[in-house]
CSV table of C-alpha atoms in Angstrom, one decimal:
chain,number,residue,atom,x,y,z
N,1,MET,CA,-19.4,-0.2,-13.6
N,2,HIS,CA,-15.9,-1.2,-12.5
N,3,PRO,CA,-15.6,-1.7,-8.7
N,4,SER,CA,-13.1,1.1,-8.4
N,5,GLU,CA,-15.6,3.5,-10.0
N,6,VAL,CA,-18.5,2.4,-7.8
N,7,LEU,CA,-16.7,2.1,-4.5
N,8,PHE,CA,-14.7,5.4,-4.6
N,9,GLN,CA,-17.1,7.8,-6.3
N,10,GLY,CA,-15.7,11.2,-6.2
N,11,GLU,CA,-12.8,10.0,-4.0
N,12,ARG,CA,-9.2,9.2,-4.8
N,13,GLN,CA,-8.5,5.5,-4.3
N,14,PRO,CA,-6.1,4.7,-1.5
N,15,LEU,CA,-2.6,3.9,-2.9
N,16,LEU,CA,-1.3,0.4,-2.7
N,17,LEU,CA,2.3,-0.7,-3.2
N,18,PRO,CA,4.1,-4.0,-2.9
N,19,ALA,CA,4.4,-5.0,0.8
N,20,CYS,CA,8.2,-5.2,0.9
N,21,ASP,CA,10.6,-2.4,0.2
N,22,HIS,CA,14.1,-4.0,-0.1
N,23,TYR,CA,17.1,-1.7,0.4
N,24,ALA,CA,20.5,-2.3,-1.4
N,25,GLY,CA,23.5,0.0,-1.4
N,26,SER,CA,26.6,-1.6,-2.9
N,27,GLU,CA,26.8,-2.6,-6.6
N,28,LYS,CA,27.0,-6.3,-5.7
N,29,LEU,CA,23.8,-6.1,-3.6
N,30,MET,CA,21.9,-3.9,-6.1
N,31,ARG,CA,22.6,-6.4,-8.9
N,32,LYS,CA,21.7,-9.3,-6.6
N,33,SER,CA,18.4,-7.7,-5.6
N,34,MET,CA,17.5,-7.1,-9.3
N,35,ALA,CA,18.2,-10.8,-10.1
N,36,LEU,CA,16.0,-11.8,-7.2
N,37,GLN,CA,13.2,-9.5,-8.4
N,38,GLN,CA,13.4,-11.0,-11.8
N,39,GLU,CA,13.0,-14.5,-10.2
N,40,LEU,CA,10.2,-13.7,-7.8
N,41,GLY,CA,8.4,-11.1,-9.9
N,42,PRO,CA,7.3,-7.6,-8.8
N,43,VAL,CA,6.1,-8.7,-5.4
N,44,PHE,CA,8.6,-6.5,-3.8
N,45,ASP,CA,10.2,-3.1,-4.6
N,46,ILE,CA,13.9,-2.4,-4.5
N,47,THR,CA,15.3,0.9,-3.2
N,48,PHE,CA,18.9,1.7,-4.3
N,49,ASP,CA,20.6,3.6,-1.5
N,50,CYS,CA,22.7,6.7,-2.2
N,51,GLU,CA,22.6,8.0,1.4
N,52,ASP,CA,24.3,5.1,3.1
N,53,GLY,CA,25.4,3.2,0.0
N,54,ALA,CA,27.9,5.7,-1.4
N,55,ALA,CA,31.4,5.8,0.1
N,56,ALA,CA,32.6,9.2,1.2
N,57,GLY,CA,34.1,11.0,-1.8
N,58,ASN,CA,32.4,8.6,-4.2
N,59,GLU,CA,28.9,10.1,-4.1
N,60,GLU,CA,28.7,11.3,-7.7
N,61,ALA,CA,30.1,8.0,-9.2
N,62,HIS,CA,27.6,6.1,-7.1
N,63,ALA,CA,24.7,8.2,-8.4
N,64,HIS,CA,25.8,7.5,-12.0
N,65,LEU,CA,26.0,3.8,-11.2
N,66,VAL,CA,22.5,3.9,-9.8
N,67,ALA,CA,21.1,5.7,-12.8
N,68,GLU,CA,22.8,3.1,-15.1
N,69,LEU,CA,21.3,0.2,-13.2
N,70,VAL,CA,17.8,1.7,-13.1
N,71,ASN,CA,18.0,2.2,-16.9
N,72,SER,CA,19.2,-1.3,-17.6
N,73,ALA,CA,17.3,-4.2,-18.9
N,74,ASP,CA,17.6,-5.9,-15.5
N,75,ASN,CA,15.1,-3.4,-14.2
N,76,LYS,CA,12.4,-5.6,-15.7
N,77,PHE,CA,9.3,-4.3,-13.9
N,78,ASN,CA,10.2,-0.6,-13.3
N,79,ARG,CA,9.8,-1.2,-9.6
N,80,ILE,CA,13.1,0.3,-8.4
N,81,GLY,CA,13.3,3.5,-6.5
N,82,VAL,CA,16.3,5.4,-5.1
N,83,ARG,CA,17.0,7.0,-1.7
N,84,VAL,CA,19.0,10.1,-2.3
N,85,HIS,CA,21.0,12.2,0.2
N,86,ASP,CA,18.9,14.3,2.5
N,87,VAL,CA,17.8,17.8,1.4
N,88,SER,CA,20.4,19.6,3.6
N,89,SER,CA,23.3,17.5,2.2
N,90,PRO,CA,25.5,19.1,-0.5
N,91,HIS,CA,25.0,15.9,-2.4
N,92,PHE,CA,21.2,16.0,-2.6
N,93,ALA,CA,20.8,18.3,-5.7
N,94,ARG,CA,23.5,16.4,-7.6
N,95,ASP,CA,21.9,13.0,-6.8
N,96,VAL,CA,18.6,14.2,-8.1
N,97,GLU,CA,20.2,15.8,-11.2
N,98,ILE,CA,22.1,12.7,-12.1
N,99,ILE,CA,19.4,10.1,-11.3
N,100,ALA,CA,16.2,11.8,-12.2
N,101,GLY,CA,17.9,13.5,-15.1
N,102,ALA,CA,19.0,10.2,-16.6
N,103,ALA,CA,16.4,7.7,-15.4
N,104,ALA,CA,13.2,9.6,-14.6
N,105,SER,CA,11.1,7.5,-16.9
N,106,ARG,CA,12.2,4.2,-15.3
N,107,LEU,CA,12.1,5.2,-11.7
N,108,ALA,CA,9.4,3.9,-9.4
N,109,TYR,CA,10.0,6.7,-6.8
N,110,LEU,CA,12.6,8.8,-5.0
N,111,VAL,CA,13.0,8.5,-1.2
N,112,LEU,CA,13.7,11.7,0.8
N,113,PRO,CA,15.5,11.0,4.2
N,114,LYS,CA,15.6,13.3,7.2
N,115,PRO,CA,13.3,16.2,6.3
N,116,ASP,CA,12.6,18.3,9.3
N,117,SER,CA,9.3,19.9,8.1
N,118,VAL,CA,6.8,19.9,5.3
N,119,GLN,CA,8.6,22.9,3.9
N,120,ASP,CA,11.8,20.7,3.5
N,121,VAL,CA,9.7,18.1,1.6
N,122,MET,CA,8.2,20.7,-0.7
N,123,LYS,CA,11.5,22.3,-1.5
N,124,ALA,CA,12.9,18.8,-2.3
N,125,ILE,CA,9.9,18.0,-4.6
N,126,ASP,CA,10.5,21.3,-6.5
N,127,VAL,CA,14.1,20.2,-7.1
N,128,ILE,CA,13.0,16.7,-8.2
N,129,ASN,CA,10.4,18.0,-10.6
N,130,SER,CA,12.7,20.5,-12.2
N,131,HIS,CA,15.0,17.7,-13.3
N,132,ALA,CA,12.2,15.1,-13.9
N,133,VAL,CA,10.2,17.3,-16.2
N,134,LYS,CA,13.3,18.0,-18.3
N,135,ALA,CA,13.7,14.3,-18.6
N,136,GLY,CA,10.2,13.8,-19.8
N,137,ARG,CA,8.5,12.9,-16.5
N,138,GLY,CA,5.7,15.4,-16.5
N,139,ASN,CA,3.0,16.7,-14.2
N,140,GLY,CA,-0.2,15.1,-12.9
N,141,ALA,CA,-0.5,11.3,-13.1
N,142,ASN,CA,3.0,11.1,-14.6
N,143,GLU,CA,4.8,12.9,-11.8
N,144,LEU,CA,7.7,11.0,-10.2
N,145,PRO,CA,6.3,9.7,-6.8
N,146,VAL,CA,8.1,10.7,-3.6
N,147,HIS,CA,8.5,8.6,-0.5
N,148,VAL,CA,9.5,10.4,2.8
N,149,LEU,CA,11.4,9.0,5.7
N,150,ILE,CA,9.9,10.2,9.0
N,151,GLU,CA,12.8,10.1,11.5
N,152,THR,CA,13.1,13.6,13.0
N,153,HIS,CA,11.0,15.5,15.6
N,154,GLY,CA,10.1,18.1,13.0
N,155,ALA,CA,8.9,15.6,10.4
N,156,LEU,CA,6.8,13.8,13.0
N,157,ARG,CA,5.2,17.1,14.0
N,158,GLY,CA,4.3,17.8,10.4
N,159,VAL,CA,3.4,14.3,9.4
N,160,PHE,CA,-0.2,15.0,8.4
N,161,ALA,CA,0.8,17.9,6.2
N,162,ILE,CA,3.6,15.8,4.6
N,163,ALA,CA,1.1,13.0,3.9
N,164,ALA,CA,-1.3,15.4,2.3
N,165,LEU,CA,1.2,16.5,-0.4
N,166,PRO,CA,-0.2,15.0,-3.7
N,167,GLN,CA,3.2,13.7,-5.0
N,168,VAL,CA,4.0,11.9,-1.7
N,169,GLU,CA,2.8,8.3,-1.9
N,170,CYS,CA,4.5,6.6,1.0
N,171,LEU,CA,5.8,7.5,4.5
N,172,SER,CA,8.4,5.3,6.1
N,173,PHE,CA,9.4,5.2,9.8
N,174,GLY,CA,13.2,5.6,10.4
N,175,ILE,CA,13.2,4.1,13.9
N,176,MET,CA,17.0,4.1,14.5
N,177,ASP,CA,17.4,7.8,13.7
N,178,PHE,CA,14.2,8.6,15.6
N,179,VAL,CA,15.3,6.8,18.8
N,180,SER,CA,18.9,8.2,18.6
N,181,SER,CA,17.5,11.7,18.3
N,182,HIS,CA,16.3,11.4,21.9
N,183,TYR,CA,19.9,11.1,23.1
N,184,GLY,CA,19.4,8.3,25.5
N,185,ALA,CA,15.9,9.2,26.8
N,186,ILE,CA,14.6,6.2,24.7
N,187,PRO,CA,16.7,3.0,25.4
N,188,ALA,CA,18.4,1.4,22.5
N,189,ASN,CA,16.3,-1.8,22.9
N,190,ALA,CA,13.3,0.3,21.7
N,191,MET,CA,14.8,-0.1,18.2
N,192,ARG,CA,13.9,-3.8,18.1
N,193,THR,CA,11.2,-6.3,19.2
N,194,PRO,CA,9.5,-6.4,21.7
N,195,ASN,CA,10.2,-2.9,23.0
N,196,GLN,CA,9.7,-1.2,19.6
N,197,PHE,CA,6.0,-2.2,19.9
N,198,VAL,CA,5.5,-1.0,23.5
N,199,HIS,CA,7.7,2.0,24.3
N,200,PRO,CA,5.2,4.9,24.4
N,201,LEU,CA,7.2,7.4,22.4
N,202,VAL,CA,8.0,4.9,19.6
N,203,VAL,CA,4.4,3.6,19.6
N,204,ARG,CA,3.2,7.2,19.3
N,205,ALA,CA,5.4,7.9,16.3
N,206,LYS,CA,4.3,4.7,14.5
N,207,LEU,CA,0.7,5.5,15.1
N,208,GLU,CA,0.9,9.1,14.0
N,209,ILE,CA,2.6,8.0,10.7
N,210,ALA,CA,0.1,5.3,10.0
N,211,ALA,CA,-2.9,7.6,10.9
N,212,ALA,CA,-1.5,10.4,8.6
N,213,CYS,CA,-1.1,7.9,5.7
N,214,HIS,CA,-4.6,6.5,6.0
N,215,ALA,CA,-6.2,9.9,6.4
N,216,HIS,CA,-4.7,10.9,3.0
N,217,GLY,CA,-4.8,7.5,1.2
N,218,LYS,CA,-1.0,7.0,1.3
N,219,VAL,CA,1.1,3.9,2.2
N,220,PRO,CA,2.7,3.6,5.7
N,221,SER,CA,5.9,1.6,5.6
N,222,HIS,CA,7.2,0.0,8.8
N,223,ASN,CA,10.8,0.2,9.9
N,224,VAL,CA,13.4,-2.5,9.3
N,225,THR,CA,14.1,-5.6,11.4
N,226,THR,CA,17.8,-5.5,12.3
N,227,ASP,CA,17.9,-9.2,13.0
N,228,ILE,CA,18.9,-10.6,9.6
N,229,LYS,CA,19.4,-14.2,10.7
N,230,ASP,CA,16.0,-15.1,12.2
N,231,SER,CA,13.2,-15.0,9.7
N,232,ALA,CA,10.7,-15.7,12.5
N,233,VAL,CA,11.5,-12.4,14.0
N,234,VAL,CA,11.0,-10.6,10.7
N,235,ALA,CA,7.6,-12.4,10.2
N,236,ASN,CA,6.5,-11.5,13.7
N,237,ASP,CA,7.4,-7.8,13.2
N,238,ALA,CA,5.6,-7.7,9.9
N,239,GLN,CA,2.5,-9.3,11.4
N,240,ARG,CA,2.4,-6.9,14.3
N,241,ALA,CA,3.0,-3.9,12.1
N,242,LEU,CA,0.0,-4.9,10.0
N,243,ALA,CA,-2.4,-6.2,12.7
N,244,GLU,CA,-1.6,-3.7,15.5
N,245,PHE,CA,-0.4,-0.6,13.8
N,246,GLY,CA,-2.0,-0.5,10.4
N,247,TYR,CA,1.1,-0.6,8.3
N,248,THR,CA,0.8,-2.1,4.8
N,249,ARG,CA,4.5,-2.2,3.8
N,250,MET,CA,7.8,-2.9,5.5
N,251,TRP,CA,11.5,-2.5,4.8
N,252,SER,CA,13.9,-5.3,4.1
N,253,ILE,CA,17.7,-5.0,4.4
N,254,HIS,CA,18.7,-8.6,3.6
N,255,PRO,CA,17.4,-10.9,0.8
N,256,SER,CA,16.3,-13.5,3.4
N,257,GLN,CA,13.8,-11.0,4.8
N,258,ILE,CA,11.9,-10.5,1.6
N,259,LYS,CA,9.8,-13.6,1.5
N,260,PRO,CA,8.8,-13.5,5.2
N,261,VAL,CA,7.6,-9.8,4.8
N,262,VAL,CA,5.7,-10.5,1.6
N,263,LYS,CA,4.0,-13.6,3.2
N,264,ALA,CA,3.1,-11.8,6.4
N,265,PHE,CA,1.4,-8.9,4.7
N,266,ALA,CA,-0.4,-11.1,2.1
N,267,PRO,CA,-4.1,-11.9,2.8
N,268,ARG,CA,-4.9,-15.5,3.6
N,269,LEU,CA,-6.4,-17.6,0.9
N,270,SER,CA,-9.7,-17.9,2.9
N,271,GLU,CA,-9.9,-14.0,3.0
N,272,VAL,CA,-9.3,-13.8,-0.7
N,273,ASN,CA,-12.0,-16.3,-1.4
N,274,GLU,CA,-14.4,-14.6,0.9
N,275,ALA,CA,-13.7,-11.2,-0.7
N,276,ALA,CA,-14.2,-12.6,-4.2
N,277,ALA,CA,-17.5,-14.2,-3.3
N,278,ILE,CA,-18.9,-11.1,-1.5
N,279,LEU,CA,-17.9,-8.7,-4.3
N,280,GLN,CA,-19.2,-11.0,-7.0
N,281,GLU,CA,-22.6,-11.0,-5.2
N,282,ALA,CA,-22.4,-7.2,-4.8
N,283,ALA,CA,-21.8,-6.7,-8.5
N,284,LYS,CA,-24.9,-8.8,-9.3
N,285,ALA,CA,-26.8,-6.6,-6.9
N,286,HIS,CA,-25.5,-3.5,-8.7
N,287,TRP,CA,-23.5,-2.7,-5.6
N,288,GLY,CA,-26.5,-2.4,-3.3
N,289,PRO,CA,-26.5,-4.1,0.1
N,290,ILE,CA,-26.5,-7.9,0.3
N,291,SER,CA,-26.7,-10.5,3.0
N,292,GLN,CA,-24.2,-13.4,3.0
N,293,HIS,CA,-24.1,-16.1,5.7
N,294,GLY,CA,-26.4,-14.0,7.8
N,295,ARG,CA,-24.3,-10.8,7.7
N,296,LEU,CA,-25.1,-7.5,6.0
N,297,HIS,CA,-22.6,-6.1,3.5
N,298,ASP,CA,-22.7,-2.7,1.8
N,299,ARG,CA,-20.2,-0.3,0.1
N,300,ALA,CA,-18.3,0.2,3.3
N,301,SER,CA,-17.4,-3.5,3.6
N,302,TYR,CA,-17.1,-3.7,-0.2
N,303,ARG,CA,-14.2,-1.2,-0.1
N,304,TYR,CA,-12.5,-3.4,2.6
N,305,TYR,CA,-12.8,-6.6,0.5
N,306,TRP,CA,-11.7,-4.8,-2.7
N,307,THR,CA,-8.5,-3.9,-0.9
N,308,ILE,CA,-8.0,-7.5,0.1
N,309,LEU,CA,-8.1,-8.5,-3.5
N,310,GLN,CA,-5.6,-5.8,-4.5
N,311,ARG,CA,-3.2,-6.8,-1.8
N,312,ALA,CA,-3.4,-10.4,-2.9
N,313,ARG,CA,-2.6,-9.5,-6.4
N,314,LEU,CA,0.4,-7.4,-5.3
N,315,ALA,CA,1.7,-10.4,-3.3
N,316,GLY,CA,1.6,-12.6,-6.4
N,317,LEU,CA,-1.1,-15.0,-5.0
N,318,ASN,CA,-3.0,-17.2,-7.3
N,319,LEU,CA,-6.4,-15.6,-7.4
N,320,PRO,CA,-9.7,-17.5,-7.9
N,321,GLU,CA,-11.3,-16.8,-11.3
N,322,ALA,CA,-14.0,-14.6,-9.7
N,323,ALA,CA,-11.3,-12.3,-8.2
N,324,ALA,CA,-9.3,-12.2,-11.4
N,325,GLN,CA,-12.4,-11.0,-13.3
N,326,LEU,CA,-13.1,-8.3,-10.8
N,327,LEU,CA,-9.5,-7.1,-11.0
N,328,GLN,CA,-9.5,-6.6,-14.7
N,329,PRO,CA,-8.1,-3.1,-15.5
N,330,LEU,CA,-10.5,-0.2,-15.7
N,331,PRO,CA,-11.5,0.4,-19.3
N,332,ALA,CA,-9.9,3.4,-20.9
N,333,PRO,CA,-12.1,6.5,-21.4
N,334,ALA,CA,-13.5,6.9,-24.9
N,335,SER,CA,-11.2,9.8,-25.5
N,336,GLU,CA,-8.2,7.6,-24.8
N,337,THR,CA,-9.4,4.6,-26.9
N,338,PRO,CA,-7.5,4.4,-30.2
N,339,GLN,CA,-9.8,5.4,-33.1
N,340,ALA,CA,-10.3,3.2,-36.1
N,341,PRO,CA,-9.1,4.8,-39.3
N,342,GLN,CA,-11.9,6.4,-41.2
N,343,SER,CA,-13.0,5.0,-44.5
N,344,ASN,CA,-11.9,6.7,-47.7
N,345,ALA,CA,-14.9,5.5,-49.5
N,346,THR,CA,-16.5,8.9,-49.8
N,347,GLU,CA,-13.3,10.4,-51.1
N,348,ASN,CA,-13.0,7.7,-53.8
N,349,THR,CA,-16.5,8.0,-55.2
């Protein structure tokens, strides 16, 4: 049996996404990010930004441009999403109509900013689906994924309910709007390192988001690093987000931030080799318990090491042969396997 079948019997596998979510708003930056993705491969996602990227009065033209770029040949890997205006904005429905209506089949996801409740997210998803379905993006596994920005008090209060929505695959922390919503009760320096990792209210928000995501198998995405000149700060933020807060993805707002984020979230080669060796032995033991180097491993640890291999693949690491074999795609069910044409011998006799 395939590892994903054995290790998650009767359960939905936790979602995994590329570790870096790179935001671009202007046409110049959107095209530059697409060129960089073609160069580096799909080791990072791109999010085109309508909320902050569109100039006042130019919202509809910007949405058309975004749809055109998503549909273009430069979208080589279909790993581009779009942040639309928030659900209370007069531009939200038109953004969705233009972008999902024209490019639903090529979109990786849509991002919803500033919802204040799970009801806001549900209403937005209804609007998204009404246009996506018309454009051929159907229900079930083919639904258009939705990412949600948690940046209001109401969204944080309902974060577990939001994470539980089937179509939601990622929650991102909007630290700047969250801090500013406290009107000075949280100091501005809590938007950046080191205070963003120690201020109690900010820490509480980050932990609630991460916990909600992991409870429902979704992806927690850490907030941006505003320092765009020092890659060491970006790398440090990414490492702390993963090691201390359980985040598996992080924003980028400058091309120079992409590689440090991807590298920080990627497993070390020693971890990848260890995971491959353990899972290879587990497969030989038909996924029963094994002992390696004096340590017991069973399906609980197998699930951990399986995730290590998947994260390594998403980061574009060169995998050992044993790992590559384990990560071969799950065979299609018999009903989905193309049938060989039947012989006409009987009809011709």
